[in-house]
XYZ file of C-alpha atoms in Angstrom:
424
model
C 127.852 85.935 130.099
C 125.094 86.143 127.473
C 122.974 89.312 127.401
C 119.273 88.767 128.168
C 116.171 90.993 127.913
C 112.717 91.054 129.397
C 110.044 90.858 126.701
C 108.541 94.354 126.403
C 105.023 95.178 127.600
C 103.360 94.658 124.196
C 105.550 91.718 123.226
C 104.198 89.607 126.068
C 100.741 89.652 124.477
C 102.047 88.292 121.141
C 103.824 85.455 123.000
C 100.541 84.558 124.643
C 98.238 84.735 121.621
C 100.241 83.331 118.698
C 99.141 79.949 117.338
C 98.702 78.118 114.020
C 96.037 80.555 112.750
C 97.700 83.675 114.195
C 101.407 83.607 113.304
C 102.001 87.096 114.828
C 104.672 87.448 112.112
C 104.653 90.602 109.988
C 106.831 91.658 107.067
C 108.542 94.845 105.909
C 110.123 94.789 102.438
C 112.200 96.998 100.179
C 112.229 96.407 96.418
C 115.368 97.576 94.647
C 115.869 98.334 90.949
C 118.285 95.406 90.493
C 118.301 91.698 91.341
C 119.474 90.964 94.894
C 122.855 89.232 95.298
C 122.321 86.733 98.179
C 126.039 86.393 98.955
C 126.458 90.145 99.517
C 123.150 90.276 101.408
C 124.464 87.610 103.818
C 127.700 89.592 104.337
C 125.621 92.705 105.092
C 123.374 90.762 107.512
C 126.380 89.366 109.419
C 127.429 92.955 110.151
C 123.948 94.367 110.852
C 122.851 91.700 113.397
C 125.393 93.112 115.869
C 123.780 96.542 115.585
C 120.316 95.232 116.639
C 120.847 93.010 119.687
C 117.164 92.866 120.713
C 116.099 91.540 117.307
C 118.688 88.765 117.106
C 117.657 86.764 120.176
C 116.182 83.418 121.154
C 113.292 82.756 123.551
C 113.878 81.103 126.897
C 111.006 79.776 128.981
C 110.565 81.322 132.427
C 108.128 80.371 135.189
C 106.293 83.729 135.255
C 107.267 85.198 131.853
C 109.304 83.998 128.886
C 112.437 86.070 128.297
C 114.850 86.760 125.440
C 118.566 86.082 125.354
C 121.409 86.728 122.950
C 121.519 84.158 120.128
C 125.048 83.332 118.975
C 123.922 81.210 115.999
C 124.194 82.579 112.445
C 121.070 84.234 111.020
C 120.969 82.955 107.439
C 119.544 84.781 104.434
C 117.061 82.589 102.561
C 115.425 82.717 99.177
C 111.698 83.197 99.544
C 109.732 80.011 98.773
C 106.770 80.158 101.174
C 103.868 82.581 101.486
C 104.540 85.818 103.467
C 104.284 85.912 107.267
C 104.299 82.107 107.665
C 104.896 80.984 111.274
C 108.618 80.967 112.113
C 109.936 77.459 112.744
C 112.563 78.119 115.399
C 114.379 74.798 114.815
C 114.719 75.562 111.115
C 115.682 79.181 111.801
C 118.550 78.639 114.286
C 116.147 79.660 117.101
C 115.805 83.244 115.728
C 112.415 85.010 115.750
C 113.343 87.069 112.695
C 114.120 86.012 109.128
C 115.677 87.772 106.154
C 114.403 86.716 102.722
C 115.139 87.727 99.149
C 113.090 87.246 95.987
C 114.288 88.730 92.690
C 114.690 92.468 93.500
C 113.045 92.344 96.930
C 114.609 92.135 100.408
C 112.136 91.197 103.156
C 112.446 91.158 106.927
C 109.833 89.048 108.727
C 109.596 89.440 112.493
C 107.680 87.774 115.297
C 105.756 90.725 116.747
C 106.985 90.206 120.313
C 110.408 91.585 119.269
C 109.433 94.865 117.638
C 106.806 96.819 115.706
C 106.730 98.125 112.132
C 108.900 101.109 113.029
C 111.644 98.945 114.538
C 111.561 96.444 111.651
C 111.781 99.293 109.108
C 114.923 100.630 110.843
C 116.537 97.182 110.678
C 115.632 96.831 106.974
C 116.938 100.310 106.099
C 120.290 99.616 107.809
C 120.518 96.218 106.076
C 119.787 97.713 102.642
C 122.319 100.508 103.301
C 125.090 98.051 104.238
C 124.169 95.827 101.269
C 124.515 98.734 98.822
C 127.767 99.802 100.476
C 129.259 96.286 100.111
C 128.134 96.256 96.453
C 130.310 99.325 95.951
C 127.446 101.783 95.439
C 128.192 105.411 96.379
C 125.734 105.597 99.281
C 126.472 107.648 102.379
C 124.583 108.453 105.555
C 125.191 110.659 108.564
C 122.973 108.716 110.943
C 119.933 110.980 110.472
C 117.764 108.542 108.521
C 119.820 105.385 109.032
C 121.051 103.649 112.175
C 124.654 103.276 110.990
C 125.665 99.591 110.874
C 129.041 99.974 112.605
C 127.790 102.155 115.503
C 127.526 100.499 118.922
C 123.900 99.916 120.066
C 122.730 102.630 122.488
C 121.031 101.867 125.811
C 117.928 103.894 124.786
C 117.482 101.699 121.690
C 116.894 98.586 123.783
C 114.733 100.123 126.509
C 111.074 99.304 127.112
C 109.605 102.744 126.396
C 106.246 101.790 127.952
C 107.993 101.530 131.320
C 109.887 104.756 130.698
C 106.868 106.880 129.754
C 104.243 105.509 132.159
C 103.299 108.333 134.535
C 101.096 106.175 136.773
C 100.631 102.489 137.548
C 97.052 102.903 138.711
C 94.156 102.545 136.307
C 92.205 105.787 136.718
C 89.927 105.392 133.673
C 89.346 101.728 132.867
C 89.226 101.223 129.096
C 85.683 101.204 127.873
C 85.168 97.869 126.212
C 84.893 98.500 122.473
C 81.668 97.182 121.006
C 81.587 94.054 118.851
C 82.293 94.980 115.233
C 81.156 93.362 111.999
C 83.589 90.576 111.092
C 84.643 89.324 107.692
C 84.090 85.669 106.973
C 85.055 83.448 104.072
C 86.393 80.203 102.717
C 89.886 79.376 103.994
C 92.476 79.231 101.217
C 93.428 75.717 100.171
C 96.263 75.016 100.744
C 96.183 77.372 103.761
C 98.465 80.367 103.400
C 98.393 84.111 102.742
C 97.417 85.748 99.484
C 98.821 89.240 98.943
C 97.290 91.861 96.642
C 99.239 95.128 96.284
C 98.296 98.430 94.753
C 100.864 101.164 94.058
C 99.720 104.776 93.713
C 101.248 108.280 93.658
C 101.440 109.214 97.355
C 101.681 112.976 96.847
C 98.640 113.103 94.560
C 96.547 110.911 96.895
C 97.595 113.011 99.873
C 96.529 116.202 98.036
C 93.147 114.579 97.281
C 92.690 113.531 100.939
C 93.495 117.068 102.141
C 90.907 118.511 99.740
C 88.399 116.137 101.385
C 89.320 117.564 104.802
C 91.268 114.570 106.058
C 94.692 112.888 106.041
C 95.898 110.099 103.779
C 95.231 107.591 106.582
C 91.817 109.162 107.198
C 90.838 108.799 103.556
C 92.041 105.161 103.256
C 90.238 104.222 106.497
C 87.002 105.914 105.398
C 87.072 104.254 101.991
C 87.709 100.837 103.556
C 84.684 101.277 105.830
C 82.523 102.349 102.887
C 83.644 99.430 100.675
C 83.184 96.840 103.449
C 79.635 98.156 103.953
C 78.944 97.987 100.201
C 79.971 94.322 100.136
C 78.370 93.473 103.503
C 75.072 94.854 102.269
C 74.996 92.099 99.659
C 75.115 89.403 102.299
C 72.269 90.986 104.330
C 74.337 91.121 107.530
C 72.671 92.827 110.507
C 75.822 94.110 112.251
C 76.370 97.692 111.197
C 79.444 98.784 113.217
C 82.504 98.598 110.975
C 85.742 99.161 112.885
C 89.268 99.575 111.556
C 91.959 98.863 114.150
C 94.894 101.190 113.631
C 98.327 100.726 115.223
C 99.625 104.158 116.250
C 103.364 104.698 116.684
C 103.963 106.302 120.093
C 107.396 107.548 118.967
C 105.759 110.591 117.355
C 104.530 111.915 120.704
C 107.054 110.431 123.136
C 110.693 110.933 122.108
C 111.788 107.291 121.989
C 114.465 105.710 119.807
C 113.687 102.224 121.105
C 113.785 99.442 118.510
C 111.307 97.439 120.569
C 107.498 97.586 120.455
C 106.203 101.075 121.171
C 102.734 101.484 119.687
C 99.109 101.437 120.725
C 96.001 100.479 118.781
C 93.138 102.936 118.152
C 89.818 101.499 117.007
C 88.107 103.771 114.484
C 84.485 102.687 114.053
C 81.475 103.957 112.113
C 77.914 102.661 112.483
C 76.896 102.175 108.900
C 73.637 102.243 106.980
C 72.944 102.748 103.279
C 72.297 106.456 103.678
C 75.681 107.233 105.300
C 77.746 109.031 102.621
C 81.503 108.843 102.173
C 81.694 112.524 103.245
C 79.977 111.653 106.569
C 82.278 108.661 107.085
C 85.322 110.883 106.439
C 84.061 113.412 108.986
C 83.506 110.782 111.698
C 86.803 108.983 111.005
C 88.792 112.249 111.012
C 87.301 113.345 114.351
C 88.108 109.952 115.907
C 91.642 109.977 114.484
C 92.308 113.397 116.007
C 90.891 112.346 119.404
C 92.574 108.925 119.504
C 96.031 110.111 118.466
C 96.028 112.965 121.007
C 98.989 112.774 123.397
C 96.818 112.708 126.559
C 94.672 109.888 125.161
C 97.808 107.900 124.274
C 99.326 108.602 127.702
C 96.269 107.076 129.387
C 96.729 104.000 127.178
C 100.395 103.634 128.187
C 99.467 103.932 131.881
C 96.617 101.431 131.566
C 98.869 98.958 129.781
C 101.697 99.149 132.311
C 99.244 99.057 135.243
C 97.623 95.905 133.884
C 100.968 94.128 133.505
C 102.180 95.334 136.920
C 99.137 93.750 138.548
C 100.144 91.328 141.312
C 97.948 88.546 139.857
C 99.758 88.689 136.495
C 103.166 88.757 138.157
C 102.705 85.711 140.423
C 100.685 83.390 138.161
C 102.802 80.912 136.155
C 102.967 81.183 132.359
C 101.005 77.960 131.682
C 97.945 79.509 133.419
C 98.557 83.128 132.396
C 98.916 82.602 128.606
C 95.537 80.836 128.061
C 93.796 83.587 130.076
C 95.546 86.325 128.039
C 94.645 84.504 124.804
C 90.988 84.334 125.818
C 90.936 88.042 126.742
C 92.642 88.995 123.455
C 90.089 87.055 121.383
C 87.122 88.321 123.395
C 88.027 91.986 123.711
C 90.714 92.723 121.100
C 89.743 90.659 118.083
C 85.963 90.944 118.373
C 86.160 94.767 118.460
C 87.632 95.128 114.957
C 86.676 94.326 111.375
C 90.240 94.548 110.071
C 93.569 96.201 110.822
C 95.087 99.033 108.763
C 98.722 99.733 109.622
C 100.319 102.764 107.957
C 104.120 102.882 108.330
C 103.980 106.376 106.898
C 106.529 108.120 104.704
C 109.798 106.250 105.218
C 112.817 108.559 104.991
C 116.012 107.396 103.291
C 119.304 109.302 102.872
C 119.339 111.131 99.554
C 122.126 108.918 98.173
C 120.024 105.776 98.818
C 116.806 107.003 97.212
C 117.746 106.115 93.595
C 118.213 102.449 94.610
C 114.854 101.927 96.351
C 111.886 101.348 94.079
C 109.251 100.772 96.769
C 108.659 99.604 100.335
C 105.726 97.649 101.721
C 104.345 96.078 104.887
C 102.412 92.798 105.062
C 100.261 92.046 108.119
C 99.328 88.523 109.124
C 95.587 87.690 108.942
C 93.890 85.970 111.916
C 90.755 83.832 112.334
C 88.559 86.796 113.228
C 90.361 89.219 110.910
C 91.058 87.214 107.729
C 91.838 90.319 105.651
C 94.260 93.019 106.863
C 95.972 95.973 105.213
C 99.413 97.593 105.504
C 100.672 100.730 103.769
C 104.088 102.321 103.344
C 105.494 105.189 101.289
C 109.001 105.739 99.952
C 110.107 108.137 97.209
C 106.490 109.316 96.847
C 105.272 105.818 95.967
C 102.521 104.519 98.239
C 102.161 100.725 98.397
C 98.850 99.443 99.781
C 99.092 95.743 100.649
C 96.134 93.534 101.484
C 96.861 90.127 102.987
C 94.109 87.528 103.239
C 93.689 83.935 104.372
C 90.293 83.516 102.636
C 89.300 83.095 98.979
C 86.898 86.050 98.907
C 88.610 89.191 97.562
C 85.731 91.381 96.358
C 86.392 94.013 99.075
C 90.001 94.419 97.876
C 89.095 94.665 94.189
C 86.318 97.187 94.907
C 88.652 99.246 97.143
C 91.224 99.752 94.353
C 88.496 100.457 91.768
C 86.982 103.094 94.082
C 90.350 104.861 94.577
C 90.625 105.246 90.800
C 86.971 106.231 90.378
C 87.102 108.881 93.127
C 90.550 110.337 92.522
C 91.235 109.629 88.851
C 94.657 108.233 89.855
C 96.157 105.104 88.323
C 96.672 102.156 90.709
C 99.081 99.418 89.622
C 97.776 96.161 91.138
C 99.689 92.885 91.499
C 99.308 89.659 93.490
C 101.524 86.803 94.772
C 98.960 84.375 93.338
C 98.818 82.159 96.449
C 95.568 80.115 96.522
C 94.398 81.329 93.105
């Protein structure tokens, strides 16, 4: 009998809200120093899919919730021809919600967000790259510390819903205060529609040292600078809204010992009410205080409890999907999307086994833009190389250009900028 899985607590939301303008597909990539051999990559993928059963599934429609079941089709490696994070056509993709792409020296894994988060996708990509290098005959070795070894059997804890495991209450004690409406970016939709990507690569160690000298973390500095730059550009269009909010996915695995490959993150909104006389130093101070408060274990625990309580609610359990999904979509757009200016997702410093490090040039994460958040940002570090990736569905890119210029102006560091050229 085929294995099946409930969609995890966060995943249900992505099933409800995805549509033509919100693909809910994100990408994690690794760029190697040599051209990718697609034949060997396919051989590696055929082995690795068995290691990650919750990522290689198909969706089945249920009356109250959709669910996931084992997909026995072949997941095929494809050369990249489209823009990143395009909606996944299930018919074209053998019903999978994940795709593996290659382009020159880059291997990319694109995932529908209901299956996993950035942490889970990065684990899949690392294992795939490891097996690929092994099949190429490279002298890579791993003891399972930084890599989920491809031939190990999947563990029960890896497929669990960690929200259910770590919820300490199913009653909502402190209802979430509704985050205030934030300033939203607007622009001219790219023609043809798609996603333009602009990437900047900078020395992670040096930028981290600079951020520490400013009294904050790398994430704190990038968030503060984004807020400052958005205000600088917003000022030119005489917009009245002054609250600029960066939505930040926070991995819960750092505080709750989970090895689940499914979604296990929450989102913290970091907002600053801006005016022309607010200095970067003041923004950094406010952002850093909020980051400390909103990544505190007790704060995150309340979020887990609230989330599980909401989805355990009798109304949500007994209402059929065709009524439930439109209601969830409306709530997401009203309360989730309107409360942020853009999303900044930092995958952090990705650890590779020492023997693999010489083969990886860089890693990056691309977030999908949405109607209300047409520019988003993802960052990832490997081998001390930080890649900052902006994805946008609009023509206007002044914020992005100014952001990279400001990093260089403030820190004196070189930033190597490149673009996929879509829509230009």
